[in-house]
Amino acid sequence: MNEGQGWDRARWLWGLALVGGISFFVAVHQHWDGPAVHLWKTSGVALLAVWAAVNARNGDGRLIAAVLGFGALGDWALDAIGLMQGAAAFAMGHLVAIALYLRNRRPAMTGSQRLLVFAVVPLAMLIAWALTRHGEAGETGAAVGYSALVAAMAATAWASRFPRYRTGIGAMMFLASDLFIFAGEGGTLGKDVTMWFVWPLYFAGQALIAWGVVKTLSSEGNA
């Protein structure tokens, strides 16, 4: 089934997800907080998860829906419950994403593509260490370890058969968003600077990941 034949079963959900995710930057800019704001924050990726689930037709389609579902849970838990609970939800999502991308490995890659895949994890760990090294040792270790997991997700996304300029770039944007968080927490950049990057990179990354995977699978009739 191609795009012209209507591979997307619920384009309106995609549109609502974009409205929820893009509009939330208003709350970021205004520093709003509270239960309603937490739900607003969650709405964008949660609707992406529902959109992916509606379009899912087999295991891989359900896996990307689960990845986005864990991301939405992480968005909510970070502010509503706590950092550790939110990070745990995101970590589960990254593990599911890695499994999905490994199930859909690209048959062949160029030398430069392989170099990027193998360089992403150590480079992300080095950057996370540099950004947080003046903080407490435990915080630095957590930042480096978590960055390794996100970078592994990004590397496997880049090495997967899903479109690099959607899913691959989206995963790299997700990684960049987390590194900007660490730059703000570590004092390398002011939070008044990092706020302009963290949410836009994160939500755009999630949307691109979702679009690339769901369109590819649905166009094949395999989602």
PDB file of C-alpha atoms in Angstrom, residues 28-146:
ATOM      1  CA  VAL A  28       8.260  25.820  28.525  1.00  0.00           C
ATOM      2  CA  HIS A  29       8.890  29.481  27.715  1.00  0.00           C
ATOM      3  CA  GLN A  30       6.518  30.722  30.414  1.00  0.00           C
ATOM      4  CA  HIS A  31       7.813  28.225  33.023  1.00  0.00           C
ATOM      5  CA  TRP A  32       4.296  26.998  33.770  1.00  0.00           C
ATOM      6  CA  ASP A  33       3.805  24.005  36.064  1.00  0.00           C
ATOM      7  CA  GLY A  34       1.032  21.934  37.590  1.00  0.00           C
ATOM      8  CA  PRO A  35      -1.031  18.812  36.805  1.00  0.00           C
ATOM      9  CA  ALA A  36      -2.713  20.315  33.731  1.00  0.00           C
ATOM     10  CA  VAL A  37       0.656  21.378  32.332  1.00  0.00           C
ATOM     11  CA  HIS A  38       2.034  17.871  32.917  1.00  0.00           C
ATOM     12  CA  LEU A  39      -0.825  16.430  30.859  1.00  0.00           C
ATOM     13  CA  TRP A  40      -0.256  19.045  28.164  1.00  0.00           C
ATOM     14  CA  LYS A  41       3.402  18.036  28.028  1.00  0.00           C
ATOM     15  CA  THR A  42       2.419  14.388  27.689  1.00  0.00           C
ATOM     16  CA  SER A  43      -0.183  14.956  24.985  1.00  0.00           C
ATOM     17  CA  GLY A  44       2.121  15.256  21.992  1.00  0.00           C
ATOM     18  CA  VAL A  45       4.014  11.973  22.302  1.00  0.00           C
ATOM     19  CA  ALA A  46       1.001  10.180  23.802  1.00  0.00           C
ATOM     20  CA  LEU A  47      -1.009  11.003  20.678  1.00  0.00           C
ATOM     21  CA  LEU A  48       1.905   9.877  18.506  1.00  0.00           C
ATOM     22  CA  ALA A  49       1.757   6.555  20.385  1.00  0.00           C
ATOM     23  CA  VAL A  50      -1.981   6.235  19.774  1.00  0.00           C
ATOM     24  CA  TRP A  51      -1.476   7.136  16.101  1.00  0.00           C
ATOM     25  CA  ALA A  52       1.225   4.465  15.782  1.00  0.00           C
ATOM     26  CA  ALA A  53      -1.001   1.894  17.526  1.00  0.00           C
ATOM     27  CA  VAL A  54      -3.914   2.642  15.188  1.00  0.00           C
ATOM     28  CA  ASN A  55      -1.619   2.075  12.193  1.00  0.00           C
ATOM     29  CA  ALA A  56       0.019  -1.047  13.660  1.00  0.00           C
ATOM     30  CA  ARG A  57      -0.645  -4.336  11.944  1.00  0.00           C
ATOM     31  CA  ASN A  58       2.008  -6.630  13.446  1.00  0.00           C
ATOM     32  CA  GLY A  59       4.799  -6.840  16.004  1.00  0.00           C
ATOM     33  CA  ASP A  60       7.045  -4.081  14.663  1.00  0.00           C
ATOM     34  CA  GLY A  61       4.123  -1.663  14.482  1.00  0.00           C
ATOM     35  CA  ARG A  62       3.224  -2.446  18.077  1.00  0.00           C
ATOM     36  CA  LEU A  63       6.850  -2.011  19.141  1.00  0.00           C
ATOM     37  CA  ILE A  64       7.068   1.557  17.845  1.00  0.00           C
ATOM     38  CA  ALA A  65       3.745   2.305  19.559  1.00  0.00           C
ATOM     39  CA  ALA A  66       5.260   0.959  22.802  1.00  0.00           C
ATOM     40  CA  VAL A  67       8.410   3.059  22.329  1.00  0.00           C
ATOM     41  CA  LEU A  68       6.309   6.198  22.023  1.00  0.00           C
ATOM     42  CA  GLY A  69       4.084   5.096  24.903  1.00  0.00           C
ATOM     43  CA  PHE A  70       7.087   4.803  27.215  1.00  0.00           C
ATOM     44  CA  GLY A  71       8.234   8.220  26.002  1.00  0.00           C
ATOM     45  CA  ALA A  72       4.868   9.743  26.909  1.00  0.00           C
ATOM     46  CA  LEU A  73       4.999   8.068  30.318  1.00  0.00           C
ATOM     47  CA  GLY A  74       8.478   9.491  30.817  1.00  0.00           C
ATOM     48  CA  ASP A  75       7.308  12.984  29.852  1.00  0.00           C
ATOM     49  CA  TRP A  76       4.607  12.841  32.502  1.00  0.00           C
ATOM     50  CA  ALA A  77       6.617  11.087  35.220  1.00  0.00           C
ATOM     51  CA  LEU A  78       9.607  13.437  35.051  1.00  0.00           C
ATOM     52  CA  ASP A  79       7.514  16.338  36.305  1.00  0.00           C
ATOM     53  CA  ALA A  80       4.627  14.619  38.081  1.00  0.00           C
ATOM     54  CA  ILE A  81       6.554  11.962  40.043  1.00  0.00           C
ATOM     55  CA  GLY A  82      10.326  12.347  39.853  1.00  0.00           C
ATOM     56  CA  LEU A  83      13.508  12.183  37.831  1.00  0.00           C
ATOM     57  CA  MET A  84      14.277   8.511  38.474  1.00  0.00           C
ATOM     58  CA  GLN A  85      10.793   7.325  37.513  1.00  0.00           C
ATOM     59  CA  GLY A  86      10.809   9.404  34.362  1.00  0.00           C
ATOM     60  CA  ALA A  87      14.290   8.236  33.399  1.00  0.00           C
ATOM     61  CA  ALA A  88      13.247   4.603  33.979  1.00  0.00           C
ATOM     62  CA  ALA A  89      10.281   4.992  31.605  1.00  0.00           C
ATOM     63  CA  PHE A  90      12.497   6.506  28.930  1.00  0.00           C
ATOM     64  CA  ALA A  91      15.100   3.783  29.441  1.00  0.00           C
ATOM     65  CA  MET A  92      12.469   1.102  28.845  1.00  0.00           C
ATOM     66  CA  GLY A  93      11.447   2.888  25.673  1.00  0.00           C
ATOM     67  CA  HIS A  94      15.042   3.034  24.457  1.00  0.00           C
ATOM     68  CA  LEU A  95      15.503  -0.706  25.066  1.00  0.00           C
ATOM     69  CA  VAL A  96      12.350  -1.492  23.088  1.00  0.00           C
ATOM     70  CA  ALA A  97      13.501   0.870  20.316  1.00  0.00           C
ATOM     71  CA  ILE A  98      16.900  -0.829  20.135  1.00  0.00           C
ATOM     72  CA  ALA A  99      15.178  -4.202  19.795  1.00  0.00           C
ATOM     73  CA  LEU A 100      12.969  -2.809  17.009  1.00  0.00           C
ATOM     74  CA  TYR A 101      15.892  -1.323  15.090  1.00  0.00           C
ATOM     75  CA  LEU A 102      18.000  -4.467  15.434  1.00  0.00           C
ATOM     76  CA  ARG A 103      15.066  -6.471  14.037  1.00  0.00           C
ATOM     77  CA  ASN A 104      15.136  -4.115  11.059  1.00  0.00           C
ATOM     78  CA  ARG A 105      18.857  -3.787  10.345  1.00  0.00           C
ATOM     79  CA  ARG A 106      19.928  -2.204   7.067  1.00  0.00           C
ATOM     80  CA  PRO A 107      21.422  -4.908   4.797  1.00  0.00           C
ATOM     81  CA  ALA A 108      24.506  -2.843   3.912  1.00  0.00           C
ATOM     82  CA  MET A 109      26.105   0.427   4.977  1.00  0.00           C
ATOM     83  CA  THR A 110      28.874   2.585   3.553  1.00  0.00           C
ATOM     84  CA  GLY A 111      32.111   3.062   5.463  1.00  0.00           C
ATOM     85  CA  SER A 112      31.121   6.542   6.643  1.00  0.00           C
ATOM     86  CA  GLN A 113      27.766   5.229   7.860  1.00  0.00           C
ATOM     87  CA  ARG A 114      29.442   2.453   9.840  1.00  0.00           C
ATOM     88  CA  LEU A 115      31.889   4.976  11.308  1.00  0.00           C
ATOM     89  CA  LEU A 116      29.036   7.158  12.535  1.00  0.00           C
ATOM     90  CA  VAL A 117      27.214   4.180  14.051  1.00  0.00           C
ATOM     91  CA  PHE A 118      30.269   3.046  16.008  1.00  0.00           C
ATOM     92  CA  ALA A 119      31.322   6.574  17.020  1.00  0.00           C
ATOM     93  CA  VAL A 120      27.995   7.786  18.413  1.00  0.00           C
ATOM     94  CA  VAL A 121      28.067   5.941  21.746  1.00  0.00           C
ATOM     95  CA  PRO A 122      31.620   6.791  22.881  1.00  0.00           C
ATOM     96  CA  LEU A 123      31.279  10.353  21.609  1.00  0.00           C
ATOM     97  CA  ALA A 124      27.991  10.885  23.478  1.00  0.00           C
ATOM     98  CA  MET A 125      29.513   9.450  26.666  1.00  0.00           C
ATOM     99  CA  LEU A 126      32.501  11.778  26.345  1.00  0.00           C
ATOM    100  CA  ILE A 127      30.291  14.822  25.796  1.00  0.00           C
ATOM    101  CA  ALA A 128      28.042  13.893  28.743  1.00  0.00           C
ATOM    102  CA  TRP A 129      31.103  13.516  30.973  1.00  0.00           C
ATOM    103  CA  ALA A 130      32.509  16.876  29.857  1.00  0.00           C
ATOM    104  CA  LEU A 131      29.198  18.609  30.494  1.00  0.00           C
ATOM    105  CA  THR A 132      28.675  17.188  33.993  1.00  0.00           C
ATOM    106  CA  ARG A 133      32.191  16.510  35.300  1.00  0.00           C
ATOM    107  CA  HIS A 134      32.121  19.409  37.750  1.00  0.00           C
ATOM    108  CA  GLY A 135      29.046  18.031  39.489  1.00  0.00           C
ATOM    109  CA  GLU A 136      28.733  15.162  41.925  1.00  0.00           C
ATOM    110  CA  ALA A 137      30.342  11.892  40.862  1.00  0.00           C
ATOM    111  CA  GLY A 138      27.075   9.977  41.014  1.00  0.00           C
ATOM    112  CA  GLU A 139      25.324  12.492  38.798  1.00  0.00           C
ATOM    113  CA  THR A 140      28.144  12.399  36.271  1.00  0.00           C
ATOM    114  CA  GLY A 141      28.070   8.603  36.182  1.00  0.00           C
ATOM    115  CA  ALA A 142      24.296   8.567  35.702  1.00  0.00           C
ATOM    116  CA  ALA A 143      24.540  11.121  32.884  1.00  0.00           C
ATOM    117  CA  VAL A 144      27.263   9.141  31.115  1.00  0.00           C
ATOM    118  CA  GLY A 145      25.426   5.834  31.502  1.00  0.00           C
ATOM    119  CA  TYR A 146      22.105   7.230  30.360  1.00  0.00           C
TER     120      TYR A 146
END
